[in-house]
Coordinates of C-alpha atoms in Angstrom, one line a residue:
Chain A
M1445 CA -16.1 -31.6 -14.3
A1446 CA -12.5 -30.8 -14.2
T1447 CA -11.1 -29.8 -10.8
L1448 CA -10.6 -26.3 -10.0
P1449 CA -7.4 -25.0 -11.2
D1450 CA -6.9 -22.4 -8.6
A1451 CA -9.1 -23.5 -5.7
G1452 CA -8.0 -23.2 -2.2
S1453 CA -8.2 -20.9 0.8
P1454 CA -8.6 -17.4 -0.2
L1455 CA -6.4 -16.4 2.6
T1456 CA -2.8 -16.0 1.5
D1457 CA 0.6 -15.1 3.1
A1458 CA -0.2 -11.4 2.0
D1459 CA -2.9 -11.5 4.5
T1460 CA -1.0 -12.9 7.2
F1461 CA 1.6 -10.3 6.7
T1462 CA -1.2 -7.4 6.6
R1463 CA -2.5 -8.7 9.9
K1464 CA 1.0 -8.5 11.5
T1465 CA 1.5 -5.1 10.2
L1466 CA -1.9 -4.1 11.4
R1467 CA -1.2 -5.2 15.0
R1468 CA 2.2 -3.2 14.8
D1469 CA 0.4 -0.2 13.6
R1470 CA -2.3 -0.5 16.2
W1471 CA 0.5 -0.6 19.0
L1472 CA 2.3 2.3 17.3
G1473 CA -1.0 4.4 17.3
L1474 CA -1.4 3.8 21.1
G1475 CA 1.9 4.6 21.9
S1476 CA 1.7 7.9 20.0
F1477 CA -1.4 8.7 21.9
A1478 CA 0.4 7.8 25.3
A1479 CA 3.1 10.0 24.4
M1480 CA 0.9 12.9 23.8
L1481 CA -0.9 12.3 27.2
A1482 CA 2.6 11.9 28.8
L1483 CA 3.8 15.4 27.5
W1484 CA 0.6 17.0 28.7
F1485 CA 1.4 15.4 32.3
A1486 CA 4.9 16.6 32.0
V1487 CA 4.3 20.3 31.1
T1488 CA 1.6 20.6 33.6
G1489 CA 3.2 18.8 36.4
S1490 CA -0.1 17.4 37.6
G1491 CA 0.8 18.2 41.2
L1492 CA 4.0 16.2 41.3
W1493 CA 6.2 19.0 40.2
P1494 CA 5.8 22.8 39.5
P1495 CA 4.0 23.2 36.1
L1496 CA 6.0 24.6 33.1
V1497 CA 2.9 26.2 31.7
A1498 CA 0.5 28.1 34.0
P1499 CA -2.8 26.3 34.7
T1500 CA -4.8 29.3 33.4
F1501 CA -3.3 28.3 29.9
L1502 CA -3.1 24.6 30.3
P1503 CA -4.7 22.8 33.3
S1504 CA -3.2 19.4 34.2
P1505 CA -5.1 16.2 33.0
V1506 CA -5.8 15.6 36.6
A1507 CA -7.6 19.1 37.0
V1508 CA -9.5 18.5 33.8
A1509 CA -10.6 15.1 35.2
Q1510 CA -11.6 16.6 38.4
T1511 CA -13.6 19.1 36.6
F1512 CA -15.2 16.7 34.4
I1513 CA -16.4 14.9 37.5
K1514 CA -17.5 18.1 39.1
L1515 CA -19.5 19.2 35.9
A1516 CA -20.8 15.7 35.8
T1517 CA -22.3 15.7 39.2
T1518 CA -23.3 19.4 39.6
G1519 CA -23.8 20.6 36.1
Y1520 CA -22.9 23.8 34.4
Q1521 CA -24.8 27.0 34.4
G1522 CA -28.2 25.4 35.5
H1523 CA -28.0 22.4 33.4
T1524 CA -26.6 18.9 33.9
L1525 CA -23.6 17.9 31.7
L1526 CA -25.6 15.1 30.3
H1527 CA -28.2 17.6 29.1
H1528 CA -25.5 19.9 27.5
F1529 CA -24.3 16.7 25.8
L1530 CA -27.5 15.3 24.7
I1531 CA -28.9 18.7 23.3
S1532 CA -25.8 19.0 21.2
L1533 CA -26.1 15.5 19.9
M1534 CA -29.9 16.2 19.3
R1535 CA -29.1 19.2 17.2
F1536 CA -26.5 17.3 15.2
G1537 CA -28.7 14.1 15.0
I1538 CA -31.7 15.8 13.6
A1539 CA -29.7 17.8 11.0
F1540 CA -27.9 14.6 10.1
A1541 CA -30.8 12.3 9.8
F1542 CA -32.7 14.7 7.7
C1543 CA -29.9 15.3 5.5
V1544 CA -29.6 11.3 5.2
A1545 CA -33.3 10.8 4.7
V1546 CA -33.6 13.5 2.0
G1547 CA -30.2 14.1 0.6
V1548 CA -29.4 10.5 -0.3
P1549 CA -32.5 9.9 -2.2
V1550 CA -32.1 13.3 -3.9
G1551 CA -28.6 12.5 -4.8
L1552 CA -29.4 9.0 -6.1
L1553 CA -32.1 10.6 -8.4
M1554 CA -29.7 13.3 -9.7
G1555 CA -27.4 10.5 -10.4
M1556 CA -29.8 8.3 -12.3
H1557 CA -31.7 11.0 -14.0
S1558 CA -30.1 13.9 -16.1
G1559 CA -33.3 16.0 -15.8
V1560 CA -33.4 15.8 -12.2
R1561 CA -29.6 16.6 -12.1
A1562 CA -30.1 19.8 -14.6
V1563 CA -32.9 21.1 -12.0
L1564 CA -31.1 20.5 -8.8
D1565 CA -27.6 20.9 -9.8
P1566 CA -27.6 24.7 -10.0
P1567 CA -29.2 25.5 -6.5
I1568 CA -26.8 23.0 -4.8
E1569 CA -23.8 24.1 -6.7
T1570 CA -24.2 27.7 -6.4
T1571 CA -25.0 27.7 -2.7
R1572 CA -22.2 25.2 -1.9
P1573 CA -19.3 27.7 -1.5
I1574 CA -21.1 30.0 0.8
P1575 CA -19.8 29.2 4.3
K1576 CA -23.1 28.0 5.9
L1577 CA -22.1 29.7 9.3
A1578 CA -22.3 33.0 7.5
L1579 CA -26.0 32.3 7.0
L1580 CA -26.6 31.8 10.6
P1581 CA -27.8 35.3 11.2
L1582 CA -30.2 35.1 8.4
F1583 CA -31.5 31.7 9.7
I1584 CA -32.1 33.4 13.1
I1585 CA -34.1 36.2 11.4
W1586 CA -36.1 33.6 9.3
F1587 CA -36.5 30.8 11.7
G1588 CA -36.1 32.5 15.2
I1589 CA -33.6 31.8 17.9
G1590 CA -34.9 28.4 18.9
E1591 CA -33.7 25.0 17.8
L1592 CA -34.8 25.2 14.1
S1593 CA -32.3 27.8 12.9
K1594 CA -29.4 25.7 14.7
T1595 CA -30.6 22.6 13.1
I1596 CA -31.0 24.1 9.8
V1597 CA -27.4 25.7 9.7
I1598 CA -25.9 22.3 10.4
A1599 CA -28.2 20.7 7.7
A1600 CA -27.2 23.3 5.3
A1601 CA -23.6 22.4 5.7
L1602 CA -24.2 18.8 5.4
F1603 CA -27.0 18.5 2.7
P1604 CA -24.7 19.3 -0.4
L1605 CA -22.0 16.9 0.8
I1606 CA -24.2 13.9 1.2
S1607 CA -26.4 14.5 -1.9
I1608 CA -23.5 15.1 -4.1
S1609 CA -21.5 12.2 -2.9
A1610 CA -24.6 10.0 -3.5
M1611 CA -24.9 11.4 -6.9
Q1612 CA -21.4 10.7 -7.7
A1613 CA -21.7 7.2 -6.3
V1614 CA -24.5 6.4 -8.6
R1615 CA -22.9 7.7 -11.7
A1616 CA -19.5 5.7 -11.1
V1617 CA -21.4 2.4 -11.2
S1618 CA -20.0 0.4 -14.0
V1619 CA -22.1 0.2 -17.1
R1620 CA -21.3 -3.4 -17.4
K1621 CA -22.9 -4.4 -14.0
I1622 CA -26.1 -2.6 -15.3
Q1623 CA -26.0 -4.2 -18.7
A1624 CA -25.4 -7.5 -16.8
A1625 CA -28.4 -7.0 -14.8
Q1626 CA -30.5 -6.0 -18.0
S1627 CA -29.6 -9.0 -19.9
L1628 CA -30.6 -11.1 -16.8
G1629 CA -34.0 -9.8 -17.3
A1630 CA -34.1 -7.2 -14.4
D1631 CA -36.7 -4.4 -14.7
R1632 CA -35.8 -0.8 -13.8
F1633 CA -36.9 -1.2 -10.4
T1634 CA -34.8 -4.5 -9.6
I1635 CA -31.8 -2.7 -11.2
F1636 CA -32.3 0.1 -8.8
R1637 CA -32.9 -1.8 -5.6
R1638 CA -30.4 -4.8 -6.4
V1639 CA -27.6 -3.0 -8.4
L1640 CA -27.5 0.8 -8.4
L1641 CA -28.3 1.3 -4.7
P1642 CA -25.8 -1.4 -3.3
A1643 CA -23.1 -0.5 -5.8
S1644 CA -23.5 3.3 -4.7
L1645 CA -23.3 2.4 -0.8
P1646 CA -19.4 2.9 -0.6
G1647 CA -19.7 6.2 -2.0
I1648 CA -22.6 7.2 0.1
F1649 CA -20.9 6.0 3.2
T1650 CA -17.7 8.0 2.4
G1651 CA -20.0 11.1 2.2
L1652 CA -21.6 10.3 5.4
R1653 CA -18.4 10.0 7.3
V1654 CA -17.1 13.3 5.9
S1655 CA -20.3 15.0 7.0
V1656 CA -20.2 13.5 10.6
G1657 CA -16.8 15.3 11.0
I1658 CA -18.2 18.6 9.5
G1659 CA -21.4 18.2 11.5
V1660 CA -19.6 18.3 14.7
T1661 CA -17.6 21.1 13.7
M1662 CA -20.7 23.1 12.8
L1663 CA -22.2 22.4 16.3
V1664 CA -19.6 25.0 17.5
G1665 CA -21.0 27.7 15.2
A1666 CA -24.5 26.8 15.8
E1667 CA -24.1 27.2 19.6
M1668 CA -22.0 30.4 19.2
V1669 CA -25.2 32.7 19.6
A1670 CA -28.7 32.6 20.8
T1671 CA -28.2 29.5 23.1
S1672 CA -28.0 28.7 26.9
D1673 CA -27.0 25.0 26.5
G1674 CA -24.9 22.6 24.5
I1675 CA -21.4 21.4 24.8
A1676 CA -19.9 23.8 22.4
W1677 CA -21.8 26.8 24.0
M1678 CA -20.4 25.5 27.4
A1679 CA -16.9 25.7 26.1
L1680 CA -17.5 29.2 24.5
T1681 CA -19.0 30.6 27.6
A1682 CA -16.3 29.1 30.0
A1683 CA -13.7 30.8 27.8
D1684 CA -15.3 34.1 28.5
F1685 CA -14.5 33.4 32.3
V1686 CA -11.0 32.0 31.5
Q1687 CA -12.2 28.6 32.9
T1688 CA -9.6 26.7 30.9
D1689 CA -10.5 23.4 32.5
V1690 CA -14.3 23.6 31.5
V1691 CA -13.2 24.7 28.1
L1692 CA -11.0 21.6 27.9
V1693 CA -13.7 19.3 29.1
G1694 CA -16.0 20.7 26.5
V1695 CA -13.3 20.3 23.7
L1696 CA -12.7 16.6 24.8
I1697 CA -16.3 15.9 24.8
M1698 CA -16.7 17.0 21.4
A1699 CA -13.6 15.2 20.2
A1700 CA -15.0 12.1 21.8
L1701 CA -18.4 12.6 20.1
G1702 CA -16.7 13.1 16.7
Y1703 CA -14.3 10.1 17.2
G1704 CA -17.4 7.9 18.6
L1705 CA -19.6 8.9 15.6
D1706 CA -16.8 8.1 13.2
Q1707 CA -16.1 4.6 14.9
I1708 CA -19.8 3.9 14.6
F1709 CA -19.8 4.7 10.9
R1710 CA -16.6 2.8 10.3
W1711 CA -18.1 -0.3 11.8
L1712 CA -21.4 0.2 9.9
E1713 CA -19.3 0.6 6.7
R1714 CA -17.3 -2.5 7.4
R1715 CA -20.3 -4.4 7.9
A1716 CA -22.4 -3.0 5.1
V1717 CA -19.8 -2.7 2.4
H1718 CA -16.9 -5.1 3.1
W1719 CA -16.7 -5.8 -0.6
A1720 CA -16.0 -2.2 -1.5
G1721 CA -13.0 -1.6 -4.0
R1722 CA -12.5 -5.3 -4.4
E1723 CA -13.3 -6.5 -7.7
Chain B
M192 CA -8.3 -29.7 -44.2
A193 CA -10.3 -29.3 -40.9
I194 CA -11.5 -25.8 -41.9
E195 CA -13.7 -25.0 -44.9
P196 CA -14.6 -21.6 -46.0
V197 CA -18.3 -21.1 -45.8
D198 CA -20.9 -18.2 -46.3
L199 CA -22.4 -17.7 -43.1
A200 CA -25.1 -15.4 -44.5
A201 CA -25.9 -17.7 -47.3
P202 CA -29.7 -17.7 -48.3
S203 CA -30.0 -21.4 -47.3
R204 CA -29.1 -20.6 -43.9
R205 CA -31.0 -17.4 -43.3
P206 CA -34.7 -18.9 -42.8
A207 CA -33.3 -21.6 -40.1
A208 CA -31.1 -19.0 -38.4
K209 CA -31.4 -18.8 -34.7
L210 CA -29.6 -15.7 -34.5
L211 CA -29.6 -13.5 -37.8
V212 CA -27.4 -10.4 -38.3
D213 CA -29.1 -8.6 -41.2
G214 CA -27.2 -5.7 -42.9
V215 CA -26.2 -4.3 -39.3
S216 CA -23.8 -1.5 -39.4
K217 CA -22.7 1.0 -36.6
R218 CA -21.6 4.6 -36.7
F219 CA -20.7 6.5 -33.7
G220 CA -21.1 10.2 -33.4
A221 CA -22.1 12.5 -36.3
G222 CA -20.5 14.8 -38.8
A223 CA -16.8 15.1 -39.2
S224 CA -16.0 13.2 -35.8
A225 CA -18.1 10.2 -36.7
V226 CA -16.5 6.8 -36.5
D227 CA -17.6 3.9 -38.4
A228 CA -17.2 1.0 -36.0
L229 CA -18.8 -1.7 -38.1
A230 CA -19.5 -1.9 -41.8
T231 CA -22.6 -3.6 -43.2
T232 CA -22.5 -7.1 -41.6
H233 CA -24.6 -10.3 -42.4
L234 CA -24.4 -13.4 -40.4
A235 CA -26.7 -16.3 -39.6
A236 CA -26.1 -18.7 -36.8
L237 CA -28.2 -21.9 -36.5
A238 CA -29.3 -23.3 -33.5
G239 CA -26.5 -25.3 -31.7
E240 CA -23.9 -23.5 -33.5
F241 CA -20.6 -22.1 -31.9
V242 CA -19.5 -19.1 -33.6
A243 CA -16.2 -17.4 -32.9
I244 CA -15.6 -13.9 -34.1
V245 CA -11.8 -13.0 -34.2
G246 CA -10.5 -9.8 -35.4
P247 CA -7.8 -7.0 -34.7
S248 CA -8.5 -4.6 -31.9
G249 CA -11.1 -2.0 -32.5
C250 CA -12.6 -3.9 -35.4
G251 CA -16.2 -3.6 -34.0
K252 CA -16.5 -7.3 -32.9
S253 CA -17.5 -6.1 -29.4
T254 CA -19.8 -3.6 -31.1
L255 CA -21.6 -6.5 -33.0
L256 CA -21.9 -8.3 -29.8
N257 CA -23.4 -5.2 -28.2
I258 CA -25.9 -4.9 -30.8
I259 CA -27.1 -8.5 -30.6
A260 CA -27.2 -8.1 -26.7
G261 CA -29.4 -5.1 -27.1
F262 CA -26.9 -2.8 -25.4
E263 CA -26.5 -0.8 -28.5
R264 CA -28.8 0.0 -31.6
P265 CA -27.5 -0.6 -34.9
T266 CA -27.2 2.3 -37.4
T267 CA -28.6 0.3 -40.2
G268 CA -30.0 -3.2 -40.4
R269 CA -31.4 -5.3 -37.7
A270 CA -30.5 -8.1 -35.5
A271 CA -33.0 -10.8 -34.6
L272 CA -33.5 -14.0 -32.6
D273 CA -35.7 -16.7 -34.0
G274 CA -37.0 -14.2 -36.5
I275 CA -37.9 -11.4 -33.9
A276 CA -35.9 -8.2 -34.1
I277 CA -33.8 -7.4 -31.1
A278 CA -35.0 -4.2 -29.3
G279 CA -33.0 -4.2 -26.1
P280 CA -31.5 -6.5 -23.6
G281 CA -33.4 -9.7 -22.8
R282 CA -33.2 -12.7 -20.7
E283 CA -33.1 -15.1 -23.8
R284 CA -29.6 -13.7 -24.6
G285 CA -27.3 -14.4 -21.9
V286 CA -24.1 -12.2 -21.7
V287 CA -20.8 -13.1 -20.2
F288 CA -18.4 -10.3 -19.9
Q289 CA -14.6 -10.1 -19.9
Q290 CA -14.5 -9.0 -16.1
G291 CA -15.9 -6.5 -13.5
A292 CA -19.4 -7.6 -14.4
L293 CA -20.2 -9.4 -11.3
F294 CA -22.3 -8.0 -8.5
T295 CA -19.6 -7.6 -6.0
W296 CA -22.0 -7.0 -3.1
M297 CA -23.7 -10.2 -3.5
S298 CA -22.6 -13.8 -2.7
V299 CA -21.6 -16.2 -5.5
A300 CA -25.1 -17.9 -5.1
D301 CA -27.0 -14.6 -5.1
N302 CA -25.1 -13.6 -8.2
V303 CA -26.1 -16.7 -10.0
A304 CA -29.8 -16.5 -8.5
F305 CA -30.2 -13.0 -9.7
G306 CA -31.6 -13.9 -13.0
P307 CA -34.2 -16.4 -11.7
R308 CA -35.1 -13.8 -9.1
A309 CA -35.4 -11.1 -11.6
L310 CA -37.9 -13.1 -13.6
G311 CA -40.0 -13.6 -10.6
Q312 CA -39.0 -17.0 -9.2
G313 CA -39.0 -17.3 -5.3
V314 CA -35.8 -17.0 -3.3
A315 CA -35.8 -20.8 -2.6
A316 CA -36.4 -21.8 -6.0
S317 CA -33.7 -19.4 -7.4
R318 CA -31.2 -20.6 -4.8
A319 CA -31.8 -24.1 -6.2
I320 CA -31.3 -23.2 -9.6
A321 CA -28.1 -21.3 -8.6
A322 CA -26.9 -24.4 -6.7
R323 CA -27.4 -26.5 -10.0
Y324 CA -25.4 -24.2 -12.1
L325 CA -22.8 -23.7 -9.6
D326 CA -22.3 -27.5 -9.6
L327 CA -22.1 -27.4 -13.5
V328 CA -19.2 -25.0 -13.5
G329 CA -17.5 -26.6 -10.5
L330 CA -18.1 -24.0 -7.7
T331 CA -20.4 -26.1 -5.5
G332 CA -18.5 -25.3 -2.3
F333 CA -18.2 -21.6 -3.0
A334 CA -21.9 -20.5 -2.9
N335 CA -21.4 -18.3 0.1
H336 CA -18.3 -16.7 -1.0
F337 CA -18.1 -13.2 -2.3
P338 CA -16.7 -12.7 -5.8
Y339 CA -13.7 -10.8 -4.3
Q340 CA -12.6 -14.0 -2.6
L341 CA -12.2 -15.9 -5.8
S342 CA -9.6 -16.0 -8.4
G343 CA -10.2 -14.5 -11.8
G344 CA -10.8 -18.0 -13.2
M345 CA -13.5 -18.7 -10.6
Q346 CA -15.1 -15.4 -11.1
Q347 CA -15.5 -16.1 -14.8
R348 CA -17.2 -19.4 -13.9
V349 CA -19.7 -17.4 -11.7
G350 CA -20.3 -15.2 -14.7
I351 CA -20.9 -18.3 -17.0
A352 CA -23.3 -19.8 -14.4
R353 CA -24.9 -16.5 -13.9
A354 CA -25.8 -16.3 -17.6
L355 CA -26.8 -20.0 -18.0
A356 CA -29.2 -19.8 -14.8
N357 CA -31.8 -18.0 -16.9
E358 CA -31.5 -20.7 -19.5
P359 CA -31.0 -18.3 -22.4
E360 CA -31.4 -19.4 -26.1
V361 CA -28.0 -18.0 -27.0
L362 CA -24.9 -17.2 -24.9
L363 CA -23.0 -13.9 -25.9
M364 CA -19.5 -14.2 -24.7
D365 CA -17.3 -11.0 -25.0
E366 CA -13.6 -12.2 -24.7
P367 CA -14.7 -14.0 -21.3
F368 CA -11.2 -15.6 -20.8
A369 CA -9.0 -12.8 -22.1
A370 CA -7.9 -11.6 -18.7
L371 CA -7.1 -15.4 -17.4
D372 CA -3.6 -16.9 -17.3
Q373 CA -2.9 -19.3 -20.0
Q374 CA -3.4 -22.6 -17.8
T375 CA -6.8 -21.4 -16.4
R376 CA -7.8 -20.5 -19.8
E377 CA -7.3 -23.8 -21.3
I378 CA -9.1 -25.6 -18.5
L379 CA -12.1 -23.2 -18.8
Q380 CA -11.9 -23.7 -22.6
E381 CA -12.3 -27.3 -22.1
E382 CA -15.1 -26.9 -19.7
I383 CA -17.0 -24.4 -21.8
R384 CA -16.9 -26.9 -24.7
A385 CA -18.1 -29.6 -22.3
I386 CA -21.1 -27.1 -21.2
W387 CA -21.9 -26.4 -24.9
R388 CA -22.0 -30.0 -25.8
R389 CA -24.2 -30.8 -22.9
T390 CA -26.8 -27.9 -23.2
G391 CA -26.6 -27.6 -27.0
K392 CA -26.7 -23.7 -26.7
T393 CA -26.1 -21.3 -29.5
I394 CA -22.9 -19.4 -28.7
L395 CA -21.4 -16.3 -30.2
W396 CA -17.9 -15.9 -28.8
I397 CA -15.7 -12.8 -29.2
T398 CA -12.1 -13.5 -28.8
H399 CA -8.4 -12.3 -29.8
S400 CA -7.2 -15.7 -29.8
I401 CA -7.3 -17.8 -33.0
E402 CA -6.4 -20.9 -31.0
E403 CA -9.4 -20.5 -28.7
A404 CA -11.7 -19.8 -31.7
L405 CA -10.5 -23.0 -33.7
F406 CA -10.6 -25.1 -30.5
L407 CA -14.3 -24.1 -29.4
A408 CA -16.0 -23.1 -32.4
T409 CA -18.1 -24.8 -35.3
H410 CA -17.6 -21.6 -37.3
V411 CA -14.8 -19.1 -37.2
V412 CA -15.5 -15.6 -38.4
V413 CA -12.5 -13.3 -39.3
M414 CA -13.1 -9.6 -39.2
T415 CA -11.2 -6.8 -41.1
A416 CA -9.8 -3.7 -39.2
R417 CA -12.1 -0.9 -38.8
P418 CA -14.7 -0.4 -40.1
G419 CA -15.2 -4.2 -39.2
R420 CA -16.7 -6.3 -41.8
I421 CA -16.5 -10.1 -42.3
K422 CA -13.4 -10.9 -44.3
A423 CA -13.9 -14.7 -44.2
A424 CA -15.7 -17.4 -42.5
F425 CA -14.9 -21.1 -42.0
A426 CA -16.5 -24.2 -40.7
C427 CA -14.3 -25.9 -38.3
S428 CA -14.5 -29.5 -36.9
F429 CA -11.9 -29.3 -34.1
S430 CA -14.7 -28.6 -31.4
Q431 CA -15.9 -32.1 -32.3
D432 CA -12.8 -33.9 -31.6
A433 CA -12.6 -35.7 -28.4
D434 CA -8.8 -35.2 -28.0
P435 CA -8.0 -32.3 -25.5
L436 CA -4.7 -32.1 -27.2
V437 CA -6.1 -31.5 -30.6
T438 CA -4.5 -28.1 -30.5
T439 CA -1.1 -29.9 -31.0
T440 CA -2.0 -31.6 -34.3
P441 CA -0.6 -30.8 -37.7
A442 CA -4.2 -30.1 -39.0
F443 CA -4.8 -27.7 -36.2
A444 CA -1.4 -25.8 -37.0
E445 CA -2.5 -25.6 -40.7
A446 CA -5.8 -24.1 -39.9
K447 CA -4.3 -21.7 -37.5
R448 CA -1.8 -20.7 -40.1
A449 CA -4.4 -20.0 -42.6
I450 CA -6.2 -17.8 -40.2
V451 CA -3.0 -16.0 -38.7
G452 CA -2.3 -15.1 -42.3
L453 CA -5.6 -13.5 -42.9
L454 CA -5.7 -11.7 -39.5
R455 CA -2.0 -10.4 -39.8
Q456 CA -2.9 -8.1 -42.7
E457 CA -5.9 -6.7 -40.7
S458 CA -3.8 -6.1 -37.6
L459 CA -1.2 -4.3 -39.4
E460 CA -4.0 -2.2 -40.9
A461 CA -5.3 -1.6 -37.4
Q462 CA -1.9 -0.6 -36.2
R463 CA -1.7 1.8 -39.0
Q464 CA -5.0 3.4 -38.2
E465 CA -3.9 3.8 -34.6
A466 CA -0.8 5.4 -35.4
A467 CA -2.6 7.8 -37.9
A468 CA -5.2 8.6 -35.4

């Protein structure tokens, strides 16, 4: 057999260039973050000089850190900080898990079968533009003031996102790849399991990452009424008492939650679909 | 003369045909917007023949291949393999596409092992088959790479190995080297010739390149502009030649000249159609 015309390391100069650029951009990102923090220190004084902004409006990072430690040790309004965090995580987690477990298969079915799509598309598409938070009062009437209505309002926001992205992912799978599988003797189930499903994963992941962001946002709405715990509830209640430091602790914890979840999904995405978009 | 006109659908060839295209035509759409992609076509390929089809863009040569592959149904007529009508895609007809048909989420070895596994072979047995065919196409060291880590030429080798791994009766190849650079293409052409000689497969090869057709095929079919039909067919002996530089001989140039002449009229007609559309 002849030798390979184009064998060799798949790594090229372009990759080294990319790696250098990546390293530079990481430092630039860190620098930008540090600058924001420095600005916060500067305008609030942090006890080193008189604050330019009244602590009622913007407490210093040091004060926020102290409040965090205080909340973490003594809790807020009868619950530990960990409890507030976990109950919020649970509300999001259950809604998200439900949407993944049901929305992804529903979306895949819609993508593969025009009959299923014809049945499910109208209910999903007609309810999609409704702001789901507006339905919260209705959900409270229907499902009570307990956990169920809060979980449902979050799920209602995530379900169309996740199912539609799964549907579009399946429909975007190249016909050639399906034909290739067919002419290799694969039956319908094999084509689904080994071609359609993996080929749809990048699109599904995109939908999941978008809905993580939206789900954390929905927490704020879900914990606005008929609650006495949760991180968003803590921030909202503290605002009533102008406890700006507590509000900021709540906001930062939610930011960290959103960021952390996004990082987890990025990591999963890199591992599961490292081949995405590369033909 | 190294090419001789031949009637590929001659009655003498039909009973022995491995692959028979019997009055196949294809019309897309209906009513006023209907497009005749392929006019009634007859073709018989015997076992071990390498039939190349050349024609202008849009002449329906890929449609013909898709019908034989079972991806599309003919509007009239039928295609048959060993006398059995083709009703859909099947493992006895291996297909190699131009590009973009590899399973990007699988390693090279898993791509090649896909067919054997789909046919019910165990993982270990399929892997062994994949290793054998990767060896055949010169990709032994690349089993655990992913397709995106390979060059275009290497990806096409994977596609060829994947199609061969199921030991199909015929190989259907739809412009497999069209996206490759000239040097890579020439090397792969020599390799596909070696593989064809070694395995004795019946091959149907769609191409734009007259040179490629003459170099590889035992029979060259020239198609007309849309709706495509067979304009001429030739038996061709360059594929038997041991000389890898046979394409530079006067006989080759003469044969190429004859086919270029035929194809030129059709390409002009195809361009005229495109401009009118």
